[in-house]
Amino acid sequence: MDDGTWSIGELARRAGVTVKTVRFYSDRGLLPEAARSSGGHRRYGPEALDRLRLIRSLRALDLPVPDVGRVLVRESALEDIVAGRLREVGSRLTALRWQEAALQSLRDCPAGERAERLRLIGAVTTPPSTTALARFWRRELPARLPARLRASIVDAAVPHPPADPTPAQVLVFARLHALVTDARPPVDHWRSPTGRTMCGRTDEEVRPAVLFEGLGEAFDLASAELRARRRPYGGDALDCFVAAHARTYGARDTPLFRQRLRVLLTVTADPVLDRYWALSGELSGPHEPTLGAAQEWLRAALDTERGLPEARLPGARV
């Protein structure tokens, strides 16, 4: 037909695709038909060729056919679809990088350690999930914390796995995951054996929300000192740290209180949490101090103070 339209075969030839491909998109309403021949055959105009080339470009980006249809109906949908595809591709790339680093870790380890390392790494999904770490902290934190404060603490305490990890980082995260998933009896860090805490306060009178609100500011100040590589010393960060504990117990910041606080921090030390912060620090790197590193700096700063009176704190718990 000499009317400026093409048969399905001619359109396929011009577009460099098969007739089956043209028919597939036509049957789904993605290609406009210019007319029908007297025999009922489809005829296509130049707009169908432009549309077919656009479809091929979108499909080359691995966009599903339904998403292609959305773009053809509303061009502005392309931005959201591309953003979504980028997230999916990024997630797949991260998973592949973690798999590669995990395989390298297994390849390079001594033969005697391979079975244990495989057990650790095999328990972690790729890309890794931090759900178990967040669950661990929700269990460790006192129940009386406001939801907003609890969420901010969990967010700060859970490290973000690197998108392009080294074999060592894969192993560190696997050990961290194993640490928080290994069963241990629930530990109530906020209840003393005698029901009374420092300064004679009962467990119910202690206000953990006040403590954590104040510790946030103290940790920020200590983190700045860590980034500057300053040794622990008495200053604004330590004063803020001590003041947060004093407000929690309804006490004043005195030399005797500081000595009691030093003892309290010693007797309430938790080896599981210490191990958590050590592994978290290995994962994050030295340039991003963890909450545990900030607290350790503040503890060391408190220990540097001299001339404090001796104080005993038997059975005290935070």
PDB file of C-alpha atoms in Angstrom:
ATOM      1  CA  MET A   1       0.000   0.000   0.000  1.00  0.00           C
ATOM      2  CA  ASP A   2       1.400   3.354  -1.034  1.00  0.00           C
ATOM      3  CA  ASP A   3      -0.239   5.364   1.734  1.00  0.00           C
ATOM      4  CA  GLY A   4       2.771   5.994   3.965  1.00  0.00           C
ATOM      5  CA  THR A   5       2.064   3.030   6.209  1.00  0.00           C
ATOM      6  CA  TRP A   6       3.985  -0.178   6.668  1.00  0.00           C
ATOM      7  CA  SER A   7       3.122  -3.772   7.215  1.00  0.00           C
ATOM      8  CA  ILE A   8       4.206  -5.512  10.391  1.00  0.00           C
ATOM      9  CA  GLY A   9       7.111  -7.068   8.500  1.00  0.00           C
ATOM     10  CA  GLU A  10       8.262  -3.735   7.091  1.00  0.00           C
ATOM     11  CA  LEU A  11       8.078  -2.089  10.538  1.00  0.00           C
ATOM     12  CA  ALA A  12      10.104  -4.935  12.013  1.00  0.00           C
ATOM     13  CA  ARG A  13      12.748  -4.579   9.293  1.00  0.00           C
ATOM     14  CA  ARG A  14      13.041  -0.824   9.762  1.00  0.00           C
ATOM     15  CA  ALA A  15      13.328  -1.201  13.544  1.00  0.00           C
ATOM     16  CA  GLY A  16      15.736  -4.134  13.396  1.00  0.00           C
ATOM     17  CA  VAL A  17      13.513  -6.478  15.402  1.00  0.00           C
ATOM     18  CA  THR A  18      11.527  -9.599  14.693  1.00  0.00           C
ATOM     19  CA  VAL A  19       7.892  -9.693  13.610  1.00  0.00           C
ATOM     20  CA  LYS A  20       7.186 -11.613  16.814  1.00  0.00           C
ATOM     21  CA  THR A  21       8.501  -8.675  18.845  1.00  0.00           C
ATOM     22  CA  VAL A  22       6.299  -6.171  17.002  1.00  0.00           C
ATOM     23  CA  ARG A  23       3.276  -8.406  17.467  1.00  0.00           C
ATOM     24  CA  PHE A  24       4.059  -8.816  21.192  1.00  0.00           C
ATOM     25  CA  TYR A  25       4.049  -5.066  21.822  1.00  0.00           C
ATOM     26  CA  SER A  26       1.052  -4.501  19.561  1.00  0.00           C
ATOM     27  CA  ASP A  27      -1.014  -7.089  21.419  1.00  0.00           C
ATOM     28  CA  ARG A  28      -0.275  -5.224  24.672  1.00  0.00           C
ATOM     29  CA  GLY A  29      -1.379  -1.912  23.246  1.00  0.00           C
ATOM     30  CA  LEU A  30       2.080  -0.340  23.282  1.00  0.00           C
ATOM     31  CA  LEU A  31       2.293   0.268  19.500  1.00  0.00           C
ATOM     32  CA  PRO A  32      -0.244   2.499  17.738  1.00  0.00           C
ATOM     33  CA  GLU A  33      -1.824   1.076  14.582  1.00  0.00           C
ATOM     34  CA  ALA A  34      -2.339   3.563  11.732  1.00  0.00           C
ATOM     35  CA  ALA A  35      -4.919   1.427   9.936  1.00  0.00           C
ATOM     36  CA  ARG A  36      -5.923  -2.046   8.792  1.00  0.00           C
ATOM     37  CA  SER A  37      -5.553  -3.381   5.275  1.00  0.00           C
ATOM     38  CA  SER A  38      -8.542  -4.664   3.340  1.00  0.00           C
ATOM     39  CA  GLY A  39      -7.462  -8.104   4.453  1.00  0.00           C
ATOM     40  CA  GLY A  40      -7.463  -7.059   8.103  1.00  0.00           C
ATOM     41  CA  HIS A  41      -3.690  -6.854   8.447  1.00  0.00           C
ATOM     42  CA  ARG A  42      -2.133  -4.263  10.704  1.00  0.00           C
ATOM     43  CA  ARG A  43      -0.581  -1.167   9.170  1.00  0.00           C
ATOM     44  CA  TYR A  44       1.826   1.115  11.013  1.00  0.00           C
ATOM     45  CA  GLY A  45       2.987   4.684  10.493  1.00  0.00           C
ATOM     46  CA  PRO A  46       6.247   6.494  11.405  1.00  0.00           C
ATOM     47  CA  GLU A  47       4.960   7.132  14.938  1.00  0.00           C
ATOM     48  CA  ALA A  48       4.964   3.368  15.547  1.00  0.00           C
ATOM     49  CA  LEU A  49       8.629   3.205  14.543  1.00  0.00           C
ATOM     50  CA  ASP A  50       9.488   6.007  16.989  1.00  0.00           C
ATOM     51  CA  ARG A  51       7.503   4.261  19.700  1.00  0.00           C
ATOM     52  CA  LEU A  52       9.187   0.918  18.995  1.00  0.00           C
ATOM     53  CA  ARG A  53      12.639   2.467  19.214  1.00  0.00           C
ATOM     54  CA  LEU A  54      11.701   4.074  22.553  1.00  0.00           C
ATOM     55  CA  ILE A  55      10.447   0.727  23.849  1.00  0.00           C
ATOM     56  CA  ARG A  56      13.700  -0.943  22.848  1.00  0.00           C
ATOM     57  CA  SER A  57      15.696   1.722  24.686  1.00  0.00           C
ATOM     58  CA  LEU A  58      13.631   1.259  27.846  1.00  0.00           C
ATOM     59  CA  ARG A  59      13.862  -2.514  27.667  1.00  0.00           C
ATOM     60  CA  ALA A  60      17.638  -2.267  27.181  1.00  0.00           C
ATOM     61  CA  LEU A  61      17.687  -0.760  30.688  1.00  0.00           C
ATOM     62  CA  ASP A  62      15.907  -3.933  31.867  1.00  0.00           C
ATOM     63  CA  LEU A  63      12.668  -2.106  32.639  1.00  0.00           C
ATOM     64  CA  PRO A  64       9.742  -4.532  32.907  1.00  0.00           C
ATOM     65  CA  VAL A  65       7.026  -4.254  30.263  1.00  0.00           C
ATOM     66  CA  PRO A  66       4.451  -2.832  32.733  1.00  0.00           C
ATOM     67  CA  ASP A  67       6.889  -0.015  33.627  1.00  0.00           C
ATOM     68  CA  VAL A  68       7.477   0.628  29.923  1.00  0.00           C
ATOM     69  CA  GLY A  69       3.734   1.012  29.498  1.00  0.00           C
ATOM     70  CA  ARG A  70       3.615   3.519  32.361  1.00  0.00           C
ATOM     71  CA  VAL A  71       6.319   5.644  30.715  1.00  0.00           C
ATOM     72  CA  LEU A  72       4.526   5.578  27.361  1.00  0.00           C
ATOM     73  CA  VAL A  73       1.329   6.794  29.013  1.00  0.00           C
ATOM     74  CA  ARG A  74       3.013   9.370  31.259  1.00  0.00           C
ATOM     75  CA  GLU A  75       6.570  10.414  30.444  1.00  0.00           C
ATOM     76  CA  SER A  76       7.110  11.934  33.897  1.00  0.00           C
ATOM     77  CA  ALA A  77       6.852   8.414  35.386  1.00  0.00           C
ATOM     78  CA  LEU A  78      10.308   7.691  33.979  1.00  0.00           C
ATOM     79  CA  GLU A  79      12.087   9.578  36.771  1.00  0.00           C
ATOM     80  CA  ASP A  80      10.498   7.517  39.553  1.00  0.00           C
ATOM     81  CA  ILE A  81      10.990   4.253  37.659  1.00  0.00           C
ATOM     82  CA  VAL A  82      14.667   4.976  36.998  1.00  0.00           C
ATOM     83  CA  ALA A  83      15.217   5.877  40.654  1.00  0.00           C
ATOM     84  CA  GLY A  84      13.632   2.608  41.717  1.00  0.00           C
ATOM     85  CA  ARG A  85      15.712   0.610  39.280  1.00  0.00           C
ATOM     86  CA  LEU A  86      18.883   2.321  40.504  1.00  0.00           C
ATOM     87  CA  ARG A  87      18.081   1.235  44.067  1.00  0.00           C
ATOM     88  CA  GLU A  88      17.513  -2.341  42.919  1.00  0.00           C
ATOM     89  CA  VAL A  89      20.723  -2.421  40.895  1.00  0.00           C
ATOM     90  CA  GLY A  90      22.660  -0.901  43.797  1.00  0.00           C
ATOM     91  CA  SER A  91      21.322  -3.559  46.149  1.00  0.00           C
ATOM     92  CA  ARG A  92      22.310  -6.324  43.744  1.00  0.00           C
ATOM     93  CA  LEU A  93      25.792  -4.848  43.316  1.00  0.00           C
ATOM     94  CA  THR A  94      26.220  -4.615  47.106  1.00  0.00           C
ATOM     95  CA  ALA A  95      25.153  -8.251  47.437  1.00  0.00           C
ATOM     96  CA  LEU A  96      27.694  -9.291  44.795  1.00  0.00           C
ATOM     97  CA  ARG A  97      30.473  -7.310  46.481  1.00  0.00           C
ATOM     98  CA  TRP A  98      29.690  -8.956  49.832  1.00  0.00           C
ATOM     99  CA  GLN A  99      29.649 -12.381  48.189  1.00  0.00           C
ATOM    100  CA  GLU A 100      32.974 -11.672  46.523  1.00  0.00           C
ATOM    101  CA  ALA A 101      34.582 -10.486  49.772  1.00  0.00           C
ATOM    102  CA  ALA A 102      33.128 -13.487  51.644  1.00  0.00           C
ATOM    103  CA  LEU A 103      34.593 -15.895  49.098  1.00  0.00           C
ATOM    104  CA  GLN A 104      37.962 -14.143  49.339  1.00  0.00           C
ATOM    105  CA  SER A 105      37.829 -14.420  53.127  1.00  0.00           C
ATOM    106  CA  LEU A 106      37.217 -18.166  52.872  1.00  0.00           C
ATOM    107  CA  ARG A 107      39.865 -18.617  50.199  1.00  0.00           C
ATOM    108  CA  ASP A 108      42.592 -16.805  52.113  1.00  0.00           C
ATOM    109  CA  CYS A 109      42.044 -18.178  55.629  1.00  0.00           C
ATOM    110  CA  PRO A 110      44.061 -21.073  57.110  1.00  0.00           C
ATOM    111  CA  ALA A 111      42.509 -24.462  56.385  1.00  0.00           C
ATOM    112  CA  GLY A 112      41.934 -25.107  60.071  1.00  0.00           C
ATOM    113  CA  GLU A 113      39.768 -21.987  60.409  1.00  0.00           C
ATOM    114  CA  ARG A 114      37.710 -22.468  57.246  1.00  0.00           C
ATOM    115  CA  ALA A 115      34.845 -24.467  58.784  1.00  0.00           C
ATOM    116  CA  GLU A 116      34.295 -21.960  61.606  1.00  0.00           C
ATOM    117  CA  ARG A 117      34.591 -19.003  59.257  1.00  0.00           C
ATOM    118  CA  LEU A 118      32.101 -20.607  56.867  1.00  0.00           C
ATOM    119  CA  ARG A 119      29.661 -21.069  59.754  1.00  0.00           C
ATOM    120  CA  LEU A 120      29.931 -17.407  60.707  1.00  0.00           C
ATOM    121  CA  ILE A 121      29.718 -15.989  57.189  1.00  0.00           C
ATOM    122  CA  GLY A 122      26.994 -18.414  56.120  1.00  0.00           C
ATOM    123  CA  ALA A 123      24.663 -17.070  58.828  1.00  0.00           C
ATOM    124  CA  VAL A 124      24.683 -13.574  57.281  1.00  0.00           C
ATOM    125  CA  THR A 125      22.493 -12.613  54.345  1.00  0.00           C
ATOM    126  CA  THR A 126      23.816 -10.714  51.325  1.00  0.00           C
ATOM    127  CA  PRO A 127      23.508  -7.839  51.331  1.00  0.00           C
ATOM    128  CA  PRO A 128      23.710  -8.039  55.130  1.00  0.00           C
ATOM    129  CA  SER A 129      20.754  -7.110  57.299  1.00  0.00           C
ATOM    130  CA  THR A 130      21.124  -5.184  60.555  1.00  0.00           C
ATOM    131  CA  THR A 131      17.774  -6.409  61.916  1.00  0.00           C
ATOM    132  CA  ALA A 132      19.410  -8.708  64.483  1.00  0.00           C
ATOM    133  CA  LEU A 133      21.639  -5.868  65.733  1.00  0.00           C
ATOM    134  CA  ALA A 134      18.671  -3.521  66.134  1.00  0.00           C
ATOM    135  CA  ARG A 135      16.714  -6.234  67.947  1.00  0.00           C
ATOM    136  CA  PHE A 136      19.648  -6.739  70.316  1.00  0.00           C
ATOM    137  CA  TRP A 137      19.672  -3.060  71.286  1.00  0.00           C
ATOM    138  CA  ARG A 138      15.919  -2.849  71.732  1.00  0.00           C
ATOM    139  CA  ARG A 139      16.277  -5.726  74.180  1.00  0.00           C
ATOM    140  CA  GLU A 140      19.239  -4.166  76.010  1.00  0.00           C
ATOM    141  CA  LEU A 141      17.724  -0.706  76.488  1.00  0.00           C
ATOM    142  CA  PRO A 142      15.437   0.018  79.446  1.00  0.00           C
ATOM    143  CA  ALA A 143      11.741  -0.402  78.750  1.00  0.00           C
ATOM    144  CA  ARG A 144      10.884   3.033  80.132  1.00  0.00           C
ATOM    145  CA  LEU A 145      12.592   4.956  77.336  1.00  0.00           C
ATOM    146  CA  PRO A 146      10.338   7.030  75.060  1.00  0.00           C
ATOM    147  CA  ALA A 147       9.963   5.517  71.582  1.00  0.00           C
ATOM    148  CA  ARG A 148      11.640   8.481  69.878  1.00  0.00           C
ATOM    149  CA  LEU A 149      14.692   8.299  72.124  1.00  0.00           C
ATOM    150  CA  ARG A 150      14.897   4.520  71.843  1.00  0.00           C
ATOM    151  CA  ALA A 151      14.832   4.728  68.028  1.00  0.00           C
ATOM    152  CA  SER A 152      17.596   7.346  67.921  1.00  0.00           C
ATOM    153  CA  ILE A 153      19.832   5.265  70.224  1.00  0.00           C
ATOM    154  CA  VAL A 154      19.314   2.114  68.164  1.00  0.00           C
ATOM    155  CA  ASP A 155      20.092   4.041  64.983  1.00  0.00           C
ATOM    156  CA  ALA A 156      23.332   5.378  66.486  1.00  0.00           C
ATOM    157  CA  ALA A 157      24.383   2.029  67.978  1.00  0.00           C
ATOM    158  CA  VAL A 158      23.865  -0.109  64.870  1.00  0.00           C
ATOM    159  CA  PRO A 159      26.718   0.270  62.350  1.00  0.00           C
ATOM    160  CA  HIS A 160      25.997   0.586  58.647  1.00  0.00           C
ATOM    161  CA  PRO A 161      27.635  -2.237  56.680  1.00  0.00           C
ATOM    162  CA  PRO A 162      29.922  -0.861  53.951  1.00  0.00           C
ATOM    163  CA  ALA A 163      28.658  -1.191  50.372  1.00  0.00           C
ATOM    164  CA  ASP A 164      32.064  -2.362  49.167  1.00  0.00           C
ATOM    165  CA  PRO A 165      33.509  -4.402  52.058  1.00  0.00           C
ATOM    166  CA  THR A 166      36.920  -5.933  52.457  1.00  0.00           C
ATOM    167  CA  PRO A 167      37.183  -9.634  53.362  1.00  0.00           C
ATOM    168  CA  ALA A 168      38.129  -8.555  56.896  1.00  0.00           C
ATOM    169  CA  GLN A 169      34.977  -6.428  57.224  1.00  0.00           C
ATOM    170  CA  VAL A 170      32.792  -9.314  56.096  1.00  0.00           C
ATOM    171  CA  LEU A 171      34.282 -11.470  58.825  1.00  0.00           C
ATOM    172  CA  VAL A 172      33.904  -8.722  61.447  1.00  0.00           C
ATOM    173  CA  PHE A 173      30.240  -8.235  60.598  1.00  0.00           C
ATOM    174  CA  ALA A 174      29.686 -11.995  60.728  1.00  0.00           C
ATOM    175  CA  ARG A 175      31.224 -12.099  64.217  1.00  0.00           C
ATOM    176  CA  LEU A 176      29.112  -9.136  65.284  1.00  0.00           C
ATOM    177  CA  HIS A 177      25.988 -10.864  63.983  1.00  0.00           C
ATOM    178  CA  ALA A 178      26.921 -14.053  65.851  1.00  0.00           C
ATOM    179  CA  LEU A 179      27.501 -12.071  69.057  1.00  0.00           C
ATOM    180  CA  VAL A 180      24.021 -10.532  69.091  1.00  0.00           C
ATOM    181  CA  THR A 181      22.221 -13.715  68.037  1.00  0.00           C
ATOM    182  CA  ASP A 182      23.899 -16.089  70.505  1.00  0.00           C
ATOM    183  CA  ALA A 183      21.436 -16.851  73.282  1.00  0.00           C
ATOM    184  CA  ARG A 184      22.197 -15.368  76.688  1.00  0.00           C
ATOM    185  CA  PRO A 185      19.922 -14.755  79.690  1.00  0.00           C
ATOM    186  CA  PRO A 186      18.211 -11.348  79.586  1.00  0.00           C
ATOM    187  CA  VAL A 187      20.374  -8.782  81.375  1.00  0.00           C
ATOM    188  CA  ASP A 188      18.588  -5.959  83.174  1.00  0.00           C
ATOM    189  CA  HIS A 189      21.259  -3.273  83.366  1.00  0.00           C
ATOM    190  CA  TRP A 190      18.804  -0.959  85.068  1.00  0.00           C
ATOM    191  CA  ARG A 191      17.868  -2.927  88.180  1.00  0.00           C
ATOM    192  CA  SER A 192      20.134  -3.495  91.171  1.00  0.00           C
ATOM    193  CA  PRO A 193      20.156  -6.707  93.252  1.00  0.00           C
ATOM    194  CA  THR A 194      19.108  -4.749  96.344  1.00  0.00           C
ATOM    195  CA  GLY A 195      16.498  -2.597  94.621  1.00  0.00           C
ATOM    196  CA  ARG A 196      18.510   0.512  95.468  1.00  0.00           C
ATOM    197  CA  THR A 197      21.087   2.296  93.341  1.00  0.00           C
ATOM    198  CA  MET A 198      23.686   5.001  93.786  1.00  0.00           C
ATOM    199  CA  CYS A 199      22.713   7.878  96.096  1.00  0.00           C
ATOM    200  CA  GLY A 200      20.097   5.656  97.762  1.00  0.00           C
ATOM    201  CA  ARG A 201      17.602   5.953  94.906  1.00  0.00           C
ATOM    202  CA  THR A 202      15.245   3.059  94.273  1.00  0.00           C
ATOM    203  CA  ASP A 203      15.181   1.465  90.829  1.00  0.00           C
ATOM    204  CA  GLU A 204      11.851   3.166  90.132  1.00  0.00           C
ATOM    205  CA  GLU A 205      13.321   6.587  91.001  1.00  0.00           C
ATOM    206  CA  VAL A 206      16.155   6.299  88.494  1.00  0.00           C
ATOM    207  CA  ARG A 207      15.319   8.129  85.259  1.00  0.00           C
ATOM    208  CA  PRO A 208      17.103   6.428  82.332  1.00  0.00           C
ATOM    209  CA  ALA A 209      15.496   8.789  79.808  1.00  0.00           C
ATOM    210  CA  VAL A 210      17.224  11.722  81.511  1.00  0.00           C
ATOM    211  CA  LEU A 211      20.507   9.838  81.395  1.00  0.00           C
ATOM    212  CA  PHE A 212      20.348   9.012  77.688  1.00  0.00           C
ATOM    213  CA  GLU A 213      19.268  12.507  76.709  1.00  0.00           C
ATOM    214  CA  GLY A 214      22.347  13.907  78.477  1.00  0.00           C
ATOM    215  CA  LEU A 215      24.678  11.188  77.248  1.00  0.00           C
ATOM    216  CA  GLY A 216      23.855  12.046  73.653  1.00  0.00           C
ATOM    217  CA  GLU A 217      25.417  15.492  74.058  1.00  0.00           C
ATOM    218  CA  ALA A 218      28.383  14.082  76.010  1.00  0.00           C
ATOM    219  CA  PHE A 219      29.062  11.450  73.341  1.00  0.00           C
ATOM    220  CA  ASP A 220      28.950  14.088  70.605  1.00  0.00           C
ATOM    221  CA  LEU A 221      31.576  16.133  72.455  1.00  0.00           C
ATOM    222  CA  ALA A 222      33.732  13.068  73.128  1.00  0.00           C
ATOM    223  CA  SER A 223      33.470  11.968  69.481  1.00  0.00           C
ATOM    224  CA  ALA A 224      34.861  15.341  68.412  1.00  0.00           C
ATOM    225  CA  GLU A 225      37.801  14.789  70.776  1.00  0.00           C
ATOM    226  CA  LEU A 226      38.361  11.319  69.329  1.00  0.00           C
ATOM    227  CA  ARG A 227      38.362  12.638  65.770  1.00  0.00           C
ATOM    228  CA  ALA A 228      40.921  15.222  66.837  1.00  0.00           C
ATOM    229  CA  ARG A 229      42.933  12.373  68.416  1.00  0.00           C
ATOM    230  CA  ARG A 230      43.056  14.053  71.820  1.00  0.00           C
ATOM    231  CA  ARG A 231      43.859  11.969  74.860  1.00  0.00           C
ATOM    232  CA  PRO A 232      41.130  11.705  77.533  1.00  0.00           C
ATOM    233  CA  TYR A 233      41.051  14.703  79.866  1.00  0.00           C
ATOM    234  CA  GLY A 234      38.676  16.589  82.115  1.00  0.00           C
ATOM    235  CA  GLY A 235      36.698  19.131  80.129  1.00  0.00           C
ATOM    236  CA  ASP A 236      33.279  19.931  78.699  1.00  0.00           C
ATOM    237  CA  ALA A 237      32.676  16.387  77.459  1.00  0.00           C
ATOM    238  CA  LEU A 238      33.400  14.830  80.858  1.00  0.00           C
ATOM    239  CA  ASP A 239      31.416  17.501  82.716  1.00  0.00           C
ATOM    240  CA  CYS A 240      28.427  16.821  80.468  1.00  0.00           C
ATOM    241  CA  PHE A 241      28.851  13.060  80.994  1.00  0.00           C
ATOM    242  CA  VAL A 242      28.927  13.358  84.780  1.00  0.00           C
ATOM    243  CA  ALA A 243      26.056  15.855  84.832  1.00  0.00           C
ATOM    244  CA  ALA A 244      23.846  13.419  82.897  1.00  0.00           C
ATOM    245  CA  HIS A 245      24.433  10.724  85.512  1.00  0.00           C
ATOM    246  CA  ALA A 246      23.944  13.173  88.375  1.00  0.00           C
ATOM    247  CA  ARG A 247      20.566  14.315  87.029  1.00  0.00           C
ATOM    248  CA  THR A 248      19.549  10.682  86.596  1.00  0.00           C
ATOM    249  CA  TYR A 249      20.047  10.004  90.303  1.00  0.00           C
ATOM    250  CA  GLY A 250      18.895  13.405  91.527  1.00  0.00           C
ATOM    251  CA  ALA A 251      22.385  14.174  92.817  1.00  0.00           C
ATOM    252  CA  ARG A 252      24.964  16.942  92.493  1.00  0.00           C
ATOM    253  CA  ASP A 253      28.247  16.741  90.621  1.00  0.00           C
ATOM    254  CA  THR A 254      30.735  16.529  93.494  1.00  0.00           C
ATOM    255  CA  PRO A 255      34.140  14.820  93.874  1.00  0.00           C
ATOM    256  CA  LEU A 256      32.473  12.088  95.913  1.00  0.00           C
ATOM    257  CA  PHE A 257      29.811  11.558  93.235  1.00  0.00           C
ATOM    258  CA  ARG A 258      32.496  11.282  90.567  1.00  0.00           C
ATOM    259  CA  GLN A 259      34.312   8.642  92.577  1.00  0.00           C
ATOM    260  CA  ARG A 260      31.090   6.700  93.020  1.00  0.00           C
ATOM    261  CA  LEU A 261      30.389   7.010  89.325  1.00  0.00           C
ATOM    262  CA  ARG A 262      33.841   5.633  88.549  1.00  0.00           C
ATOM    263  CA  VAL A 263      33.132   2.583  90.698  1.00  0.00           C
ATOM    264  CA  LEU A 264      29.664   2.216  89.193  1.00  0.00           C
ATOM    265  CA  LEU A 265      31.016   2.174  85.643  1.00  0.00           C
ATOM    266  CA  THR A 266      33.497  -0.513  86.673  1.00  0.00           C
ATOM    267  CA  VAL A 267      31.069  -2.883  88.370  1.00  0.00           C
ATOM    268  CA  THR A 268      28.454  -2.561  85.621  1.00  0.00           C
ATOM    269  CA  ALA A 269      30.852  -3.298  82.759  1.00  0.00           C
ATOM    270  CA  ASP A 270      29.394  -5.903  80.381  1.00  0.00           C
ATOM    271  CA  PRO A 271      31.875  -8.027  78.368  1.00  0.00           C
ATOM    272  CA  VAL A 272      29.269  -8.654  75.659  1.00  0.00           C
ATOM    273  CA  LEU A 273      28.769  -4.922  75.121  1.00  0.00           C
ATOM    274  CA  ASP A 274      32.522  -4.344  75.241  1.00  0.00           C
ATOM    275  CA  ARG A 275      32.944  -6.965  72.525  1.00  0.00           C
ATOM    276  CA  TYR A 276      30.106  -5.416  70.509  1.00  0.00           C
ATOM    277  CA  TRP A 277      31.774  -1.997  70.529  1.00  0.00           C
ATOM    278  CA  ALA A 278      35.167  -3.458  69.648  1.00  0.00           C
ATOM    279  CA  LEU A 279      33.742  -5.232  66.595  1.00  0.00           C
ATOM    280  CA  SER A 280      31.611  -2.238  65.657  1.00  0.00           C
ATOM    281  CA  GLY A 281      34.705  -0.048  65.759  1.00  0.00           C
ATOM    282  CA  GLU A 282      36.570  -2.441  63.450  1.00  0.00           C
ATOM    283  CA  LEU A 283      33.676  -2.306  60.998  1.00  0.00           C
ATOM    284  CA  SER A 284      33.243   1.477  61.026  1.00  0.00           C
ATOM    285  CA  GLY A 285      36.928   2.350  61.000  1.00  0.00           C
ATOM    286  CA  PRO A 286      38.931   4.770  63.167  1.00  0.00           C
ATOM    287  CA  HIS A 287      37.541   7.906  61.546  1.00  0.00           C
ATOM    288  CA  GLU A 288      33.970   7.294  62.723  1.00  0.00           C
ATOM    289  CA  PRO A 289      33.891   6.874  66.547  1.00  0.00           C
ATOM    290  CA  THR A 290      31.215   4.566  67.916  1.00  0.00           C
ATOM    291  CA  LEU A 291      29.117   5.276  70.994  1.00  0.00           C
ATOM    292  CA  GLY A 292      31.224   2.682  72.766  1.00  0.00           C
ATOM    293  CA  ALA A 293      34.458   4.466  71.839  1.00  0.00           C
ATOM    294  CA  ALA A 294      33.019   7.756  73.095  1.00  0.00           C
ATOM    295  CA  GLN A 295      31.981   6.186  76.391  1.00  0.00           C
ATOM    296  CA  GLU A 296      35.394   4.548  76.813  1.00  0.00           C
ATOM    297  CA  TRP A 297      37.065   7.925  76.229  1.00  0.00           C
ATOM    298  CA  LEU A 298      34.838   9.472  78.890  1.00  0.00           C
ATOM    299  CA  ARG A 299      35.531   6.651  81.343  1.00  0.00           C
ATOM    300  CA  ALA A 300      39.251   7.144  80.796  1.00  0.00           C
ATOM    301  CA  ALA A 301      38.839  10.888  81.292  1.00  0.00           C
ATOM    302  CA  LEU A 302      37.108  10.223  84.605  1.00  0.00           C
ATOM    303  CA  ASP A 303      39.948   7.908  85.639  1.00  0.00           C
ATOM    304  CA  THR A 304      42.527  10.614  84.934  1.00  0.00           C
ATOM    305  CA  GLU A 305      41.151  12.794  87.705  1.00  0.00           C
ATOM    306  CA  ARG A 306      43.236  12.576  90.853  1.00  0.00           C
ATOM    307  CA  GLY A 307      42.525  13.412  94.462  1.00  0.00           C
ATOM    308  CA  LEU A 308      38.986  12.019  94.490  1.00  0.00           C
ATOM    309  CA  PRO A 309      37.907  10.485  97.794  1.00  0.00           C
ATOM    310  CA  GLU A 310      37.578   6.735  98.027  1.00  0.00           C
ATOM    311  CA  ALA A 311      34.037   5.450  97.729  1.00  0.00           C
ATOM    312  CA  ARG A 312      32.504   2.007  97.897  1.00  0.00           C
ATOM    313  CA  LEU A 313      29.452   1.073  95.924  1.00  0.00           C
ATOM    314  CA  PRO A 314      28.618  -2.542  96.776  1.00  0.00           C
ATOM    315  CA  GLY A 315      26.001  -4.176  94.579  1.00  0.00           C
ATOM    316  CA  ALA A 316      25.198  -1.009  92.675  1.00  0.00           C
ATOM    317  CA  ARG A 317      23.690  -1.280  89.209  1.00  0.00           C
ATOM    318  CA  VAL A 318      22.750   1.441  86.743  1.00  0.00           C
TER     319      VAL A 318
END
